[in-house]
mmCIF file of C-alpha atoms in Angstrom:
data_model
loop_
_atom_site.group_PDB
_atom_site.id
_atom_site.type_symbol
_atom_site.label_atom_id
_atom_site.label_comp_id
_atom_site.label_asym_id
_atom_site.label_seq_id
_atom_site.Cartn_x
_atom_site.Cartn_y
_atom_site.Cartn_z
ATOM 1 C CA UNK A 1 49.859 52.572 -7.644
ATOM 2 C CA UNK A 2 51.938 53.575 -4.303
ATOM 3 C CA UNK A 3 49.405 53.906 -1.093
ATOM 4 C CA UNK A 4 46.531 52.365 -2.925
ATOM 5 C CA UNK A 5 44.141 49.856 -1.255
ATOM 6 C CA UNK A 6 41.262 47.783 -2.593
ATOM 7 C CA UNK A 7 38.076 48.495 0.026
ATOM 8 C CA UNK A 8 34.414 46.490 -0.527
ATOM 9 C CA UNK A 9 31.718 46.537 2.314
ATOM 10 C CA UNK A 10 30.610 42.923 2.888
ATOM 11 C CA UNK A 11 27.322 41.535 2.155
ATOM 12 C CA UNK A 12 25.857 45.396 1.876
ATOM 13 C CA UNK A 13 26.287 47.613 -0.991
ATOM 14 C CA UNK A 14 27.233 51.056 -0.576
ATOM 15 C CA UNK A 15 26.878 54.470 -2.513
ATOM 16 C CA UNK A 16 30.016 56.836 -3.323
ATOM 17 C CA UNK A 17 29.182 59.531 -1.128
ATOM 18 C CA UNK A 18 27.719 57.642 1.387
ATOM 19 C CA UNK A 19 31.413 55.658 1.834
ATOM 20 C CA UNK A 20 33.203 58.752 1.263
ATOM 21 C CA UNK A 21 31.757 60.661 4.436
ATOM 22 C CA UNK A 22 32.167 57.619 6.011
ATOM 23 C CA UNK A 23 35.418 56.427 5.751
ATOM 24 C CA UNK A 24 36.487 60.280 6.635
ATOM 25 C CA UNK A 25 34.680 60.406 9.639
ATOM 26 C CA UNK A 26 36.161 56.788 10.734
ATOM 27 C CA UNK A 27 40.193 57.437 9.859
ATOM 28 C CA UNK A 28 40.414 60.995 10.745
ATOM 29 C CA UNK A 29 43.242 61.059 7.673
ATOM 30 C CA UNK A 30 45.382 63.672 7.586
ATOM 31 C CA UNK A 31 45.475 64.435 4.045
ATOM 32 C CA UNK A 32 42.987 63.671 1.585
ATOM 33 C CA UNK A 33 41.577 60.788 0.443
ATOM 34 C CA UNK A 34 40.564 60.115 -3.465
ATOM 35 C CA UNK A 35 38.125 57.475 -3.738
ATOM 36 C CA UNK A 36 37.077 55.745 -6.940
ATOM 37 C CA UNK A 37 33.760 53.329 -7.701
ATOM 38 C CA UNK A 38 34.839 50.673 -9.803
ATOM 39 C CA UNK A 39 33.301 47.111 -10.364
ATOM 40 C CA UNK A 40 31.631 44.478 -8.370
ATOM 41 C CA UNK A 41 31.412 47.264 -4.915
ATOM 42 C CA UNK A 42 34.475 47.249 -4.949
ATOM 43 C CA UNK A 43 36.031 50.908 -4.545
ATOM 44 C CA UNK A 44 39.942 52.058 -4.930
ATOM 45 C CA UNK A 45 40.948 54.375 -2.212
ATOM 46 C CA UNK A 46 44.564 56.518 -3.068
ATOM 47 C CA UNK A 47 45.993 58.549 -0.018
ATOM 48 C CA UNK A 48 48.133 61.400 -0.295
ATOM 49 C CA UNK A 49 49.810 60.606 3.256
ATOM 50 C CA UNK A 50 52.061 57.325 3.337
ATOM 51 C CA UNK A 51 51.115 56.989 7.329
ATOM 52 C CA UNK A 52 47.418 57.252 6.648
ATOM 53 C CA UNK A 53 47.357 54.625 4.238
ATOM 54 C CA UNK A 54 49.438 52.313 6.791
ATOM 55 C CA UNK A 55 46.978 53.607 9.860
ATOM 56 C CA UNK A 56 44.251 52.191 7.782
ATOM 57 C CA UNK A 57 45.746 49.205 6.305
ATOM 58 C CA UNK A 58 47.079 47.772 9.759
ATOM 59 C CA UNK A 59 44.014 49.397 12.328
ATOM 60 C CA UNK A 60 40.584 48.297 12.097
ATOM 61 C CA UNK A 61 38.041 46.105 12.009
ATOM 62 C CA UNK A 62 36.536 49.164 10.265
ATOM 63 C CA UNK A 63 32.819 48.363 10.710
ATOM 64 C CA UNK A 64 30.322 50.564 8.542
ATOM 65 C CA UNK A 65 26.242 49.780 9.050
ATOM 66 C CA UNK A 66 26.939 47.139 10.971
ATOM 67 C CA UNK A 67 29.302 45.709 8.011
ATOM 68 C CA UNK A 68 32.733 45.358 7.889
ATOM 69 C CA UNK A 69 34.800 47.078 5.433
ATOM 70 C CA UNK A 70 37.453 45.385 4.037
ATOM 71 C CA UNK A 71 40.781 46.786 3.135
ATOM 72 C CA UNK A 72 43.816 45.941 1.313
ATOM 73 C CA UNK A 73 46.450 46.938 -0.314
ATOM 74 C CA UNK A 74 45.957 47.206 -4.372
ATOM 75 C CA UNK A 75 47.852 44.501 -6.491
ATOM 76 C CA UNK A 76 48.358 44.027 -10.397
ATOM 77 C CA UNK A 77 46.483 40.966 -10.248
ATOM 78 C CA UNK A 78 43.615 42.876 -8.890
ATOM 79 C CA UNK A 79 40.588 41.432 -10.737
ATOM 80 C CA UNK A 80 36.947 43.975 -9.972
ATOM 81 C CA UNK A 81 35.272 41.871 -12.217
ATOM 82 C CA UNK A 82 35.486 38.858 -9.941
ATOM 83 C CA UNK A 83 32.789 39.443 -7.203
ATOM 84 C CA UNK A 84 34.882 37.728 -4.159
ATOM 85 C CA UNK A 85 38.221 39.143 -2.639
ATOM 86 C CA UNK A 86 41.383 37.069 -3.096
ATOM 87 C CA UNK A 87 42.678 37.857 0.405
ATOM 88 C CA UNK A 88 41.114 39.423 3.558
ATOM 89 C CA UNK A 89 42.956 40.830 6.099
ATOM 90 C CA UNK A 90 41.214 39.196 9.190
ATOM 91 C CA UNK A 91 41.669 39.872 13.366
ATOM 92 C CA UNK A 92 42.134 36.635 15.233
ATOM 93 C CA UNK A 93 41.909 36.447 19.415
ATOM 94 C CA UNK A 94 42.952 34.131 21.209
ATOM 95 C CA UNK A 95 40.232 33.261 23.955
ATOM 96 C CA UNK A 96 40.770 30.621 26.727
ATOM 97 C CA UNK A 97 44.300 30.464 25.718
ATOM 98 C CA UNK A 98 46.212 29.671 29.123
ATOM 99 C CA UNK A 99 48.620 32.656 29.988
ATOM 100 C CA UNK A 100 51.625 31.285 30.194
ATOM 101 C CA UNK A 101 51.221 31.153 26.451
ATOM 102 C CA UNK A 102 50.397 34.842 26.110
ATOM 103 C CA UNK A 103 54.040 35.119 23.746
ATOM 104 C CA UNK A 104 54.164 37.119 21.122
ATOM 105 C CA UNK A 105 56.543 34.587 19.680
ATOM 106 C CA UNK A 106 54.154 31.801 20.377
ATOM 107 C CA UNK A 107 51.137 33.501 19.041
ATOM 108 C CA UNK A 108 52.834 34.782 16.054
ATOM 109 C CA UNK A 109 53.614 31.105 15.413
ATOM 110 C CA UNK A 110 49.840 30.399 15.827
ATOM 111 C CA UNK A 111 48.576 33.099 13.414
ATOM 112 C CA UNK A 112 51.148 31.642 11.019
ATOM 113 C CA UNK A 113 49.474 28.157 10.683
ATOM 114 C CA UNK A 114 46.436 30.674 9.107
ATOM 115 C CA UNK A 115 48.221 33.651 7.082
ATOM 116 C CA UNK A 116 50.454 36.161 6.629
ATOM 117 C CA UNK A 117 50.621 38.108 10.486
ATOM 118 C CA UNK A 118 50.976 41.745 9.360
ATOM 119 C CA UNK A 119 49.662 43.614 13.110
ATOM 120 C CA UNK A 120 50.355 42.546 16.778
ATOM 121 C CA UNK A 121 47.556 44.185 19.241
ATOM 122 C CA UNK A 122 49.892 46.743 21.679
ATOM 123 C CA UNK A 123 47.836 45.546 25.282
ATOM 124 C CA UNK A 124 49.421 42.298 24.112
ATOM 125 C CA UNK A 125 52.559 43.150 23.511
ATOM 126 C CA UNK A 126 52.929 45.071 26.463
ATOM 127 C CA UNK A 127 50.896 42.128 28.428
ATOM 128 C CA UNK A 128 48.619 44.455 29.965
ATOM 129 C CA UNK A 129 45.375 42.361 29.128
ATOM 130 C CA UNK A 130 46.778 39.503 28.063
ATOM 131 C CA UNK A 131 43.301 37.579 27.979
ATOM 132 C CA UNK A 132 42.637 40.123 24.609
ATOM 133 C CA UNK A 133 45.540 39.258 22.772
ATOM 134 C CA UNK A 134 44.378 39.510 19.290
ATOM 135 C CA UNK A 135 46.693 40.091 15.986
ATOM 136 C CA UNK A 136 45.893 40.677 12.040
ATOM 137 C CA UNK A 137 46.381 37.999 9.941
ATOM 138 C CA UNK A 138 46.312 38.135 5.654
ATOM 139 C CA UNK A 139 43.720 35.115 4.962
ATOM 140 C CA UNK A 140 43.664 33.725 1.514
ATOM 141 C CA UNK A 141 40.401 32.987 0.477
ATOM 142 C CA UNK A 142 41.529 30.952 -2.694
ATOM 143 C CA UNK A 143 40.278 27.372 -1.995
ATOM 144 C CA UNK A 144 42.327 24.990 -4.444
ATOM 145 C CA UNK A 145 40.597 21.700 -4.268
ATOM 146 C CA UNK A 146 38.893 19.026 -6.157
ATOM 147 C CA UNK A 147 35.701 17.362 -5.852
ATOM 148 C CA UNK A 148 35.266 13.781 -5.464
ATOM 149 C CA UNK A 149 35.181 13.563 -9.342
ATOM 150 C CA UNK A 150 38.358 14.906 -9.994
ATOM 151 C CA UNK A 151 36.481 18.450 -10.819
ATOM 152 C CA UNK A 152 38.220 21.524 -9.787
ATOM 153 C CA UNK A 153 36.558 23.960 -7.774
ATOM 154 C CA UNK A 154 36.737 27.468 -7.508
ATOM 155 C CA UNK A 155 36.220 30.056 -4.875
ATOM 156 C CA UNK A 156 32.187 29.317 -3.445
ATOM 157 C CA UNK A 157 31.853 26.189 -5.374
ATOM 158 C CA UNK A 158 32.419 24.254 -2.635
ATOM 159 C CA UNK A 159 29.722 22.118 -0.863
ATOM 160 C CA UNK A 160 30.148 20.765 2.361
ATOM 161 C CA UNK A 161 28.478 16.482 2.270
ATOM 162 C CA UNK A 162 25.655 16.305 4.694
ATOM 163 C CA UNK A 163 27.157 13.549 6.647
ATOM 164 C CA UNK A 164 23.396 13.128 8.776
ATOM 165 C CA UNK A 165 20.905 10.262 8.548
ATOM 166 C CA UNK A 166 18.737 10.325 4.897
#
């Protein structure tokens, strides 16, 4: 499914027309837009225009209500029946970095160590405000791990110890 993208509001559910006149009125897309309500909140949005569908993959945060909307782009192993996203394509600054370090090379290399880097911000590249420097990074949220049983545990089965006095 070419130019296809998964989108779910966080922590906020949303009605059809409610995202629909939304989501137009915050990408501007040249051509249409067919949105579909499947499972879970989640929604599948197909654009007509190849260069809409990368404006909204690689722009953003896209913020509706005060929630952020995320996007990404539709896979076979899309599951709507689990209620969590698999990946989440997340914006990362860099604050109090010194400037000499204000590479894109170097912070392409740090946004590495946490995902995929799919979007450098342009005042960076350019170095016209370098303190800004922000880029989009593809964040797994698939936690493979083990408890101190030998249990595996999934996505939000994880417990962080209280480490504190009893």
């Amino acid at each position: 499914m070419e130019n296809t993208m998964i989108l779910k509001l966080l922590g906020r559910n949303i009605g059809f027309s409610i995202l629909q006149n939304r989501i137009y009125s915050l990408w501007k897309p040249l051509s249409t837009v067919h949105l579909m309500d499947i499972e879970n909140g989640f929604f599948l949005a197909k654009f007509v225009n190849k260069i809409d569908y990368e404006n909204v993959l690689l722009e953003g945060p896209w913020i509706i209500f005060g929630q952020y909307l995320t996007v990404q782009p539709w896979t076979v192993s899309f599951d709507p029946t689990q209620t969590f996203l698999n990946v989440v394509m997340s914006w990362i600054s860099f604050l109090g970095l010194p400037g000499y370090m204000y590479k894109r090379k170097i912070l392409v290399e740090i946004g590495g160590l946490v995902g995929k880097v799919t979007k450098f911000d342009m005042n960076t590249n350019n170095r016209v405000r370098g303190r800004f420097a922000r880029i989009a990074v593809v964040v797994s949220m698939i936690v493979e791990e083990t408890s101190e049983n030998g249990v595996s545990c999934g996505p939000w089965m994880l417990l962080e110890k209280d480490h504190g006095e009893n």
